[in-house]
Coordinates of C-alpha atoms in Angstrom, one line a residue:
M1 CA 0.0 0.0 0.0
K2 CA 1.3 3.5 -0.8
T3 CA 2.2 5.9 1.9
F4 CA 0.4 9.2 2.5
Q5 CA 3.3 11.1 0.8
Q6 CA 3.0 8.9 -2.3
L7 CA -0.8 9.5 -2.4
K8 CA -0.1 13.2 -2.2
K9 CA 2.1 12.9 -5.3
N10 CA -0.8 11.4 -7.2
L11 CA -2.6 14.8 -6.9
K12 CA -0.1 16.2 -9.4
N13 CA -1.1 13.6 -12.0
D14 CA -3.5 14.2 -14.9
F15 CA -6.9 12.9 -14.0
A16 CA -8.3 13.4 -17.5
G17 CA -10.3 10.5 -18.7
L18 CA -11.0 9.0 -15.2
Q19 CA -14.5 8.5 -13.9
K20 CA -15.8 11.7 -12.3
V21 CA -17.5 11.5 -8.9
K22 CA -18.6 14.4 -6.8
V23 CA -17.8 13.8 -3.1
A24 CA -18.5 16.0 -0.1
V25 CA -16.5 15.5 3.1
L26 CA -17.8 16.7 6.5
G27 CA -16.0 16.1 9.7
D28 CA -15.9 17.3 13.4
T29 CA -12.1 17.1 13.3
A30 CA -9.5 18.1 10.8
T31 CA -10.1 16.2 7.5
Q32 CA -7.7 17.9 5.1
F33 CA -5.2 15.2 5.0
L34 CA -7.9 12.5 4.8
T35 CA -9.4 14.3 1.8
Q36 CA -6.0 14.4 0.1
A37 CA -5.4 10.7 0.7
I38 CA -8.9 9.8 -0.7
R39 CA -8.4 11.9 -3.8
G40 CA -4.9 10.6 -4.4
L41 CA -5.9 7.0 -4.0
G42 CA -8.9 7.7 -6.3
F43 CA -6.4 8.2 -9.1
D44 CA -5.0 4.7 -8.6
K45 CA -8.5 3.3 -8.6
G46 CA -9.6 5.1 -11.8
F47 CA -11.6 7.9 -10.2
D48 CA -11.4 11.7 -10.6
L49 CA -12.9 12.6 -7.2
H50 CA -14.2 16.2 -7.2
I51 CA -14.1 16.8 -3.5
W52 CA -15.8 19.6 -1.6
E53 CA -14.7 19.8 2.1
A54 CA -16.8 21.5 4.7
D55 CA -15.2 23.8 7.2
F56 CA -14.0 22.3 10.4
N57 CA -16.8 21.0 12.7
Q58 CA -19.7 22.2 10.6
V59 CA -21.3 18.8 10.0
E60 CA -24.8 19.5 11.4
Q61 CA -24.9 23.1 10.3
Q62 CA -24.2 22.2 6.7
I63 CA -26.7 19.4 6.6
A64 CA -29.5 21.4 8.4
D65 CA -29.2 24.5 6.2
S66 CA -30.9 23.8 2.8
A67 CA -29.1 26.9 1.4
S68 CA -25.6 25.6 2.5
D69 CA -22.6 25.1 0.3
L70 CA -23.1 21.4 0.7
Y71 CA -26.4 21.4 -1.2
E72 CA -25.1 23.9 -3.8
F73 CA -22.3 21.5 -4.6
K74 CA -24.8 18.6 -5.1
P75 CA -22.5 15.7 -4.3
E76 CA -23.1 12.1 -5.4
I77 CA -21.5 10.8 -2.2
V78 CA -21.4 12.4 1.3
L79 CA -18.6 11.3 3.7
I80 CA -19.4 12.0 7.4
F81 CA -16.5 11.6 9.8
Q82 CA -17.5 12.1 13.5
S83 CA -14.8 11.1 15.9
S84 CA -14.8 9.2 19.2
H85 CA -12.8 12.1 20.7
K86 CA -15.5 14.6 20.0
L87 CA -18.0 12.1 21.3
L88 CA -16.0 11.8 24.5
S89 CA -16.0 15.6 24.8
K90 CA -19.9 15.5 24.6
Y91 CA -20.0 12.8 27.2
N92 CA -17.7 14.7 29.6
K93 CA -20.1 17.6 29.5
L94 CA -23.2 15.6 30.3
K95 CA -24.9 15.4 33.7
P96 CA -24.4 12.0 35.2
E97 CA -28.1 11.0 34.8
A98 CA -27.9 11.8 31.0
C99 CA -24.8 9.7 30.3
S100 CA -26.8 6.5 29.7
S101 CA -28.6 8.2 26.8
L102 CA -25.6 9.2 24.8
A103 CA -25.8 6.5 22.1
S104 CA -29.5 6.8 21.6
N105 CA -29.2 10.6 21.2
E106 CA -26.4 10.2 18.7
I107 CA -28.5 7.7 16.6
D108 CA -31.3 10.2 16.7
S109 CA -29.0 12.9 15.4
I110 CA -27.6 10.7 12.7
A111 CA -31.1 9.8 11.6
F112 CA -32.0 13.5 11.5
M113 CA -29.0 14.2 9.3
T114 CA -29.7 11.2 7.1
D115 CA -33.4 12.3 6.5
N116 CA -32.2 15.8 5.6
L117 CA -29.7 14.6 3.2
N118 CA -32.1 12.1 1.6
S119 CA -34.8 14.8 1.2
Q120 CA -32.5 17.2 -0.6
L121 CA -29.9 15.1 -2.4
E122 CA -29.7 12.1 -4.6
A123 CA -26.6 11.0 -2.8
K124 CA -25.1 8.0 -1.0
I125 CA -23.9 8.5 2.6
I126 CA -20.8 6.9 3.9
Y127 CA -20.5 7.2 7.6
Y128 CA -17.3 6.3 9.5
N129 CA -18.0 4.3 12.7
Y130 CA -16.2 5.0 15.9
T131 CA -12.8 3.8 17.1
E132 CA -12.5 2.7 20.7
I133 CA -11.5 4.9 23.6
D134 CA -11.6 3.6 27.2
D135 CA -11.4 6.5 29.6
S136 CA -10.7 4.0 32.4
V137 CA -13.2 5.6 34.8
F138 CA -15.0 2.3 35.6
G139 CA -12.3 -0.2 34.7
N140 CA -13.8 -3.6 33.7
Y141 CA -17.1 -2.5 35.3
A142 CA -17.5 -0.2 32.3
L143 CA -18.9 -3.2 30.4
K144 CA -21.7 -3.6 33.0
T145 CA -22.9 0.0 33.4
E146 CA -24.7 2.0 30.8
S147 CA -23.3 5.1 32.4
S148 CA -19.8 4.4 31.2
F149 CA -18.4 6.0 28.1
L150 CA -17.1 2.6 26.7
F151 CA -20.6 1.1 27.1
Q152 CA -22.1 4.0 25.2
L153 CA -19.5 3.9 22.5
R154 CA -19.9 0.2 21.8
K155 CA -23.6 0.6 22.0
L156 CA -23.5 3.3 19.4
N157 CA -21.3 1.3 17.0
F158 CA -23.7 -1.6 17.4
E159 CA -26.8 0.5 16.8
L160 CA -25.3 2.0 13.7
M161 CA -25.4 -1.4 12.0
P162 CA -29.2 -2.0 12.1
F163 CA -29.6 1.7 11.3
A164 CA -27.5 1.2 8.1
A165 CA -29.4 -2.0 7.3
N166 CA -32.7 -0.1 7.4
N167 CA -31.5 2.9 5.4
A168 CA -30.7 1.9 1.8
N169 CA -28.5 4.9 0.9
F170 CA -26.4 4.8 4.2
Y171 CA -23.2 2.8 4.3
L172 CA -20.7 2.3 7.1
C173 CA -16.9 2.5 6.8
D174 CA -15.5 0.3 9.5
L175 CA -12.8 2.3 11.3
S176 CA -13.1 0.2 14.4
T177 CA -11.9 -2.9 12.6
I178 CA -8.9 -0.9 11.1
Q179 CA -8.0 0.2 14.6
N180 CA -8.2 -3.4 15.8
Q181 CA -5.9 -4.6 13.0
I182 CA -3.1 -2.0 13.4
G183 CA -3.4 -1.0 17.0
K184 CA -4.5 2.2 18.7
F185 CA -1.0 3.6 18.9
N186 CA -0.6 3.3 15.1
F187 CA -4.0 4.8 14.5
F188 CA -4.0 7.8 16.8
Q189 CA -1.2 10.0 18.1
S190 CA -2.1 12.3 21.0
S191 CA 0.5 15.0 20.2
I192 CA -0.8 15.4 16.7
Y193 CA -4.4 15.6 17.9
V194 CA -3.6 18.2 20.6
N195 CA -1.8 20.5 18.1
T196 CA -3.8 19.9 14.9
E197 CA -7.3 18.4 15.8
M198 CA -6.4 15.5 13.6
V199 CA -7.4 12.1 15.0
L200 CA -5.9 10.0 12.2
S201 CA -2.2 9.4 12.0
L202 CA -0.4 9.9 8.7
D203 CA 0.4 6.2 8.6
V204 CA -3.2 5.1 8.8
L205 CA -4.6 7.6 6.3
P206 CA -3.9 5.4 3.2
L207 CA -5.7 2.5 4.9
V208 CA -8.7 4.6 5.8
A209 CA -8.7 6.0 2.2
S210 CA -8.5 2.5 0.9
R211 CA -11.6 1.4 2.8
T212 CA -13.4 4.5 1.7
L213 CA -12.5 3.9 -1.9
D214 CA -13.6 0.2 -1.6
I215 CA -17.2 1.4 -0.9
I216 CA -17.1 4.2 -3.6
A217 CA -15.8 1.7 -6.2
S218 CA -18.4 -0.9 -5.2
L219 CA -21.2 1.7 -5.5
H220 CA -20.0 2.3 -9.0
G221 CA -19.9 -1.4 -10.0
N222 CA -16.2 -2.0 -9.4
F223 CA -15.8 -5.0 -7.2
K224 CA -14.5 -8.6 -7.2
K225 CA -16.8 -11.4 -8.4
C226 CA -14.6 -14.4 -8.6
V227 CA -11.7 -16.0 -6.7
I228 CA -9.5 -18.5 -8.6
L229 CA -7.7 -21.1 -6.5
D230 CA -4.4 -22.9 -7.0
L231 CA -4.6 -26.2 -5.2
D232 CA -1.2 -27.6 -4.0
N233 CA 0.1 -25.7 -1.0
T234 CA -2.7 -23.1 -1.4
T235 CA -6.0 -25.0 -0.9
W236 CA -4.3 -27.9 0.9
G237 CA -0.8 -28.6 2.2
G238 CA 1.5 -30.8 0.0
I239 CA 1.5 -31.8 -3.6
I240 CA -1.4 -34.2 -4.5
G241 CA 0.4 -35.8 -7.4
D242 CA 3.5 -36.7 -5.3
D243 CA 2.1 -37.1 -1.8
G244 CA -1.2 -38.8 -2.6
M245 CA -4.6 -37.9 -1.2
E246 CA -4.0 -39.5 2.1
N247 CA -0.9 -37.4 2.8
I248 CA -2.0 -33.9 1.9
Q249 CA -2.2 -31.6 4.9
I250 CA -5.7 -30.6 5.8
G251 CA -7.9 -31.1 8.9
S252 CA -7.8 -30.0 12.5
L253 CA -4.2 -30.7 13.4
G254 CA -1.0 -28.8 12.8
I255 CA -0.6 -26.8 9.6
G256 CA -3.6 -28.7 8.2
K257 CA -5.8 -26.5 10.4
A258 CA -4.6 -23.4 8.5
F259 CA -5.7 -24.9 5.2
S260 CA -9.1 -26.0 6.6
E261 CA -9.8 -22.6 7.9
F262 CA -8.8 -21.1 4.6
Q263 CA -11.3 -23.4 2.9
Y264 CA -14.0 -22.4 5.3
W265 CA -13.4 -18.8 4.3
I266 CA -13.6 -19.6 0.6
K267 CA -16.8 -21.5 1.3
K268 CA -18.3 -18.5 3.0
L269 CA -17.4 -16.3 0.0
K270 CA -19.1 -18.8 -2.2
N271 CA -22.3 -18.7 0.0
R272 CA -22.1 -14.9 -0.3
G273 CA -22.2 -15.1 -4.1
I274 CA -18.5 -15.0 -5.0
I275 CA -17.7 -17.4 -7.9
I276 CA -15.1 -20.0 -7.0
A277 CA -12.9 -21.4 -9.8
V278 CA -9.9 -23.7 -9.7
C279 CA -6.7 -23.3 -11.9
S280 CA -4.1 -25.9 -11.1
K281 CA -1.2 -27.6 -12.8
N282 CA -2.3 -31.1 -12.2
T283 CA -4.0 -34.1 -13.9
E284 CA -7.7 -33.3 -13.6
S285 CA -8.7 -36.7 -12.1
V286 CA -6.0 -36.5 -9.5
A287 CA -6.8 -32.9 -8.6
K288 CA -10.5 -33.6 -8.2
E289 CA -10.0 -36.7 -6.0
P290 CA -9.7 -34.8 -2.6
F291 CA -12.9 -32.8 -3.4
E292 CA -14.7 -36.1 -4.0
K293 CA -13.2 -38.4 -1.3
H294 CA -11.1 -36.7 1.4
P295 CA -13.1 -36.7 4.6
D296 CA -11.6 -33.4 5.9
M297 CA -12.2 -31.3 2.7
V298 CA -14.4 -28.4 3.4
L299 CA -14.8 -27.4 -0.3
R300 CA -16.5 -29.9 -2.6
L301 CA -16.9 -30.0 -6.4
E302 CA -20.4 -28.5 -6.1
D303 CA -18.8 -25.4 -4.7
I304 CA -16.6 -24.9 -7.8
S305 CA -18.1 -23.1 -10.8
V306 CA -15.2 -23.8 -13.2
F307 CA -12.6 -26.5 -12.6
V308 CA -9.4 -26.3 -14.8
A309 CA -6.6 -28.7 -14.0
N310 CA -4.0 -29.5 -16.7
W311 CA -0.3 -28.8 -17.5
E312 CA -0.9 -25.7 -19.6
N313 CA 0.2 -22.1 -18.8
K314 CA -1.9 -20.7 -15.9
A315 CA -2.4 -17.4 -17.6
D316 CA -4.0 -19.2 -20.6
N317 CA -6.1 -21.3 -18.3
I318 CA -7.4 -18.2 -16.5
R319 CA -8.3 -16.7 -19.9
H320 CA -10.3 -19.8 -20.5
I321 CA -12.1 -19.5 -17.2
Q322 CA -12.8 -15.8 -18.0
S323 CA -14.3 -16.9 -21.4
I324 CA -16.8 -19.2 -19.6
L325 CA -17.7 -16.8 -16.8
N326 CA -17.8 -13.7 -19.1
I327 CA -16.7 -11.3 -16.5
G328 CA -13.8 -8.8 -16.5
F329 CA -10.3 -9.8 -15.4
D330 CA -10.5 -6.8 -13.0
S331 CA -13.3 -8.7 -11.2
M332 CA -11.1 -11.7 -10.5
V333 CA -8.7 -12.6 -7.7
F334 CA -6.0 -15.3 -8.2
L335 CA -4.6 -17.0 -5.1
D336 CA -1.4 -19.1 -5.6
D337 CA 1.4 -19.9 -3.2
N338 CA 4.0 -19.9 -6.0
P339 CA 5.7 -16.5 -6.6
F340 CA 6.7 -17.6 -10.1
E341 CA 3.1 -18.4 -11.1
R342 CA 1.8 -15.2 -9.5
N343 CA 4.2 -13.1 -11.6
I344 CA 3.3 -15.0 -14.8
V345 CA -0.3 -14.2 -14.2
R346 CA 0.3 -10.6 -13.2
E347 CA 2.5 -9.9 -16.3
N348 CA 0.1 -11.5 -18.8
I349 CA -3.4 -10.6 -17.5
P350 CA -3.7 -6.9 -16.8
G351 CA -6.3 -6.0 -14.2
I352 CA -6.5 -9.2 -12.3
T353 CA -5.7 -9.0 -8.6
V354 CA -2.9 -11.4 -7.4
P355 CA -2.2 -11.0 -3.7
E356 CA 1.3 -11.7 -2.5
L357 CA 0.5 -14.5 -0.2
P358 CA 2.9 -15.0 2.8
E359 CA 5.3 -17.9 2.8
D360 CA 3.7 -19.3 5.9
P361 CA 0.2 -20.8 5.2
A362 CA -0.8 -20.0 8.8
E363 CA -0.6 -16.3 7.8
Y364 CA -2.8 -16.6 4.7
L365 CA -6.1 -15.7 6.3
E366 CA -4.9 -12.8 8.5
Y367 CA -3.2 -11.3 5.4
L368 CA -6.2 -11.7 3.2
Y369 CA -8.5 -10.2 5.8
T370 CA -6.5 -7.0 5.7
L371 CA -6.9 -6.6 2.0
N372 CA -10.7 -6.4 2.1
L373 CA -10.8 -7.9 -1.4
F374 CA -14.6 -8.6 -1.6
E375 CA -16.3 -5.3 -0.6
T376 CA -20.0 -5.2 -1.5
V377 CA -22.9 -2.8 -1.1
S378 CA -25.6 -5.4 -1.6
F379 CA -26.6 -9.0 -0.9
S380 CA -29.6 -11.0 -2.1
G381 CA -30.9 -14.5 -1.8
E382 CA -30.0 -15.1 -5.4
D383 CA -26.3 -14.7 -4.6
A384 CA -26.3 -18.1 -2.9
E385 CA -27.4 -19.7 -6.3
R386 CA -24.6 -18.1 -8.4
T387 CA -22.3 -21.1 -8.3
K388 CA -25.0 -23.4 -9.6
M389 CA -25.8 -20.9 -12.4
Y390 CA -22.2 -20.7 -13.6
Q391 CA -21.8 -24.5 -13.3
I392 CA -24.9 -24.8 -15.6
E393 CA -23.4 -22.2 -17.9
A394 CA -20.2 -24.2 -18.2
Q395 CA -22.4 -27.2 -19.1
R396 CA -24.2 -25.2 -21.8
A397 CA -20.8 -24.1 -23.2
R398 CA -19.7 -27.7 -23.6
V399 CA -23.0 -28.7 -25.3
Q400 CA -22.9 -25.7 -27.7
Q401 CA -19.5 -27.0 -29.0
K402 CA -21.4 -30.0 -30.4
F403 CA -23.7 -27.8 -32.6
T404 CA -22.5 -26.5 -36.0
N405 CA -25.5 -24.3 -36.4
E406 CA -26.2 -21.6 -33.7
D407 CA -30.0 -21.5 -34.4
D408 CA -30.2 -25.3 -33.8
F409 CA -28.5 -24.8 -30.5
L410 CA -30.8 -22.0 -29.4
K411 CA -33.9 -24.0 -30.4
S412 CA -32.6 -26.9 -28.3
L413 CA -32.5 -24.8 -25.1
D414 CA -36.3 -24.5 -24.8
M415 CA -35.9 -20.9 -23.4
V416 CA -38.7 -19.2 -21.5
S417 CA -38.7 -15.7 -20.0
L418 CA -41.0 -14.3 -17.3
V419 CA -41.5 -10.5 -17.8
E420 CA -42.7 -8.5 -14.8
P421 CA -42.6 -4.9 -13.5
F422 CA -40.6 -4.0 -10.5
N423 CA -42.1 -5.3 -7.3
K424 CA -41.1 -5.9 -3.6
F425 CA -39.8 -9.3 -4.5
N426 CA -37.5 -8.4 -7.4
N427 CA -36.5 -4.9 -6.3
P428 CA -33.3 -6.0 -4.3
R429 CA -32.1 -8.1 -7.3
V430 CA -32.8 -5.2 -9.7
A431 CA -30.7 -2.9 -7.5
Q432 CA -27.9 -5.4 -7.2
L433 CA -27.8 -6.2 -10.9
S434 CA -27.5 -2.4 -11.6
Q435 CA -24.5 -2.3 -9.4
R436 CA -22.9 -5.4 -10.8
S437 CA -23.5 -4.8 -14.5
N438 CA -20.6 -3.1 -16.2
Q439 CA -20.2 -4.6 -19.7
F440 CA -23.8 -4.8 -21.0
N441 CA -25.0 -1.5 -19.5
L442 CA -26.1 1.2 -21.9
R443 CA -26.0 4.2 -19.5
T444 CA -24.4 2.6 -16.4
V445 CA -26.7 4.2 -13.9
R446 CA -26.4 2.6 -10.4
Y447 CA -29.4 2.1 -8.2
T448 CA -30.0 1.3 -4.6
D449 CA -33.1 -0.4 -3.2
A450 CA -34.5 3.0 -2.3
D451 CA -34.0 4.3 -5.9
I452 CA -35.7 1.3 -7.4
E453 CA -38.7 1.6 -5.1
K454 CA -39.0 5.3 -5.9
I455 CA -39.0 4.5 -9.7
S456 CA -41.5 1.7 -9.3
L457 CA -44.0 4.1 -7.6
S458 CA -43.5 6.9 -10.2
K459 CA -46.1 7.4 -12.9
D460 CA -43.3 8.7 -15.2
Y461 CA -41.6 5.3 -15.5
F462 CA -42.5 1.9 -16.9
T463 CA -40.4 -0.9 -15.6
F464 CA -39.6 -4.4 -16.9
T465 CA -37.6 -7.3 -15.5
F466 CA -36.8 -10.4 -17.5
T467 CA -35.8 -13.9 -16.2
L468 CA -34.5 -16.7 -18.4
T469 CA -35.0 -20.4 -17.9
D470 CA -34.0 -23.2 -20.2
K471 CA -33.8 -27.0 -20.0
Y472 CA -30.5 -26.8 -18.1
G473 CA -31.7 -24.5 -15.4
D474 CA -32.9 -21.2 -14.2
N475 CA -30.6 -18.1 -14.8
G476 CA -32.8 -16.0 -12.5
L477 CA -33.4 -12.3 -13.2
I478 CA -31.0 -11.4 -16.0
C479 CA -32.2 -8.1 -17.6
V480 CA -33.8 -4.8 -16.6
I481 CA -35.4 -2.1 -18.7
I482 CA -36.6 1.3 -17.4
L483 CA -38.6 3.4 -19.8
K484 CA -39.3 7.0 -19.1
Q485 CA -42.2 8.8 -20.7
E486 CA -40.5 11.8 -22.4
N487 CA -43.8 13.1 -24.0
E488 CA -47.0 11.7 -25.4
Q489 CA -45.2 10.2 -28.4
T490 CA -41.8 9.2 -27.0
L491 CA -40.5 6.6 -24.7
F492 CA -36.8 7.1 -23.5
I493 CA -34.8 3.9 -22.6
D494 CA -33.5 5.3 -19.3
T495 CA -31.9 2.0 -18.4
W496 CA -31.0 -1.2 -20.2
F497 CA -28.6 -3.6 -18.5
M498 CA -28.3 -7.3 -18.8
S499 CA -26.2 -10.2 -17.3
C500 CA -23.4 -11.3 -19.5
R501 CA -24.3 -14.9 -18.7
V502 CA -27.0 -14.8 -21.3
L503 CA -25.2 -13.1 -24.2
K504 CA -25.8 -14.7 -27.7
R505 CA -29.1 -16.3 -26.6
G506 CA -31.4 -13.9 -28.5
M507 CA -32.3 -12.0 -25.4
K508 CA -31.7 -8.6 -27.0
N509 CA -34.3 -9.3 -29.7
F510 CA -36.8 -10.7 -27.1
V511 CA -36.4 -7.6 -24.9
L512 CA -36.8 -5.2 -27.9
N513 CA -39.9 -7.1 -29.1
T514 CA -41.4 -6.8 -25.7
I515 CA -40.8 -3.0 -25.1
V516 CA -41.9 -2.2 -28.7
A517 CA -45.1 -4.1 -28.2
F518 CA -45.7 -2.2 -25.0
G519 CA -45.0 1.1 -26.7
L520 CA -47.5 0.4 -29.5
E521 CA -50.1 -0.9 -27.0
H522 CA -49.9 2.5 -25.2
N523 CA -50.0 4.6 -28.4
F524 CA -46.3 5.7 -28.3
E525 CA -44.7 6.4 -31.7
T526 CA -41.0 6.6 -30.9
L527 CA -38.4 4.7 -28.9
K528 CA -35.3 6.7 -27.9
G529 CA -32.1 5.2 -26.7
E530 CA -28.7 6.5 -25.5
Y531 CA -25.3 5.0 -25.1
L532 CA -23.0 6.6 -22.6
P533 CA -19.5 5.1 -23.0
T534 CA -17.5 3.9 -20.0
A535 CA -14.2 2.0 -19.7
K536 CA -16.1 -1.3 -19.5
N537 CA -19.2 -1.1 -21.7
E538 CA -17.6 -0.8 -25.2
M539 CA -19.2 -4.1 -26.1
V540 CA -22.6 -2.4 -26.4
A541 CA -21.3 0.7 -28.3
D542 CA -23.1 -0.6 -31.5
H543 CA -26.1 -2.0 -29.6
Y544 CA -28.8 0.3 -30.9
Q545 CA -27.3 0.5 -34.4
N546 CA -27.4 -3.4 -34.6
L547 CA -31.0 -3.4 -33.5
G548 CA -32.1 -1.0 -36.3
F549 CA -32.2 2.3 -34.4
E550 CA -31.1 5.5 -36.4
K551 CA -28.6 8.0 -34.9
T552 CA -30.0 11.5 -34.4
N553 CA -27.5 13.8 -32.6
D554 CA -26.4 12.0 -29.5
F555 CA -29.4 9.6 -29.4
W556 CA -30.8 6.6 -31.2
I557 CA -34.3 6.7 -32.5
M558 CA -36.7 3.9 -33.6
N559 CA -40.1 4.5 -35.3
L560 CA -42.4 1.9 -33.6
K561 CA -44.9 1.8 -36.4
Q562 CA -42.2 0.7 -38.8
Y563 CA -40.8 -2.0 -36.5
T564 CA -40.6 -5.6 -37.7
T565 CA -40.6 -8.2 -35.0
K566 CA -37.2 -9.8 -34.6
K567 CA -36.3 -13.5 -34.5
T568 CA -35.9 -15.1 -31.1
Y569 CA -36.2 -18.6 -29.7
I570 CA -37.4 -17.4 -26.3
S571 CA -41.1 -17.7 -25.4
K572 CA -42.9 -15.6 -22.9
K573 CA -44.1 -17.3 -19.8

């Protein structure tokens, strides 16, 4: 990780061409250096962060005043940093009988600020939780009395979590865990605080900036979707081809425990929706044997979406895995104990994340925890089914190779789509797909659950969700359309995004047939589309042209009355 001074040097770089995001920073302590670190790291992450910083300790004033500079700036993201040290100052001034209400009062204050921001801005709020301070007034008894500051501080951090869960546009940045990882004396330096009102040490600023950028990047669809595992000395100890299945190190004793706990972590990632793949230099049947027969294996073949074991170059094998999964290399993490293999992959696959695993397997997990590789801003029940979906997709890919005619293959799939408007059941998945879809996304607008609910209730919008099922399985909700009534004649395609899992299945034609039929049924004459280019959606640059739209200025226009229904092998449920 870069130092603060290195991040400051980034500020001199040319930010042209990077994704612009407007960020407001409000703090009750000095935030100038934090702001510099965040903007500097933004450069490395591909963001041109336009940051407005409130004056010192003006958090509540800026938020309460509808005519403030904050609202004039109109940020997309609001960062709020309220420190434990200022909280302790509040506590110190309270009458004894009021001390037990500190956490509840702070939650009420945060709720008031959140409501104000939500009512006047279309912005996401990132709130930093509180680092620990024990004023040692009660000793260990502080954990038993609500009057103690430590009790109130921990209660506040706890109550922030359900508050965040119940407020869709409110996200927590976990400073408390950072302090636990690096220690209080590395996080906070009293002499600096006394003289500068700065509660973050220079050494910790890059780490706090990194956690902040993790959330910002995730809100903009940049996050990891897949972890690719080496096997020998990474997933288990030893070399399966030499040692045999009975002699690999895994289980509850010795170093085997480290590999078992590593597998439990991977299993939890899989259950959260991260795709698990294997890339190993091994004979496939030998490599699969522990997954099938070893009693201490935590991971099983059903946990693996794509399993590649051969003696080919690992970079080429990862390209093969990517071709099956159809996700960007920058969405992938490759874990391998061998420095040579790590370097080969880094040098040949730009964008992929390859952590520098420690030499001692016992240190793998603690090291990986600190990297926060799998940040997310959403989670839905469908995530748990993702492995099965990609396993089925790999099966489809194998079957497709047997067909010489693409139409024959598509006919053989027996595809069916359920088309529904937004509703309380599919809203979470719609929001999540908007955040995950980068390649097939015409305008790359990101939505939260609250945004989707607002659109679904608006009379100005018409919403469509599409599922896709075939004889091999259910792909779930894979496409979303939002149409906005521009006038009595024109429907504007505000949003069109689709999962890359279903490319080349005729879904584009099916979707267009559906929305054209809707437009004609409601007496509209024109369908209007727009393509906004990003670094990742070049694949849909010709989308509207290929579907028969005509370019007019910066938009694509289709006359609905002249439309001819397009061929598709998908039937409507």
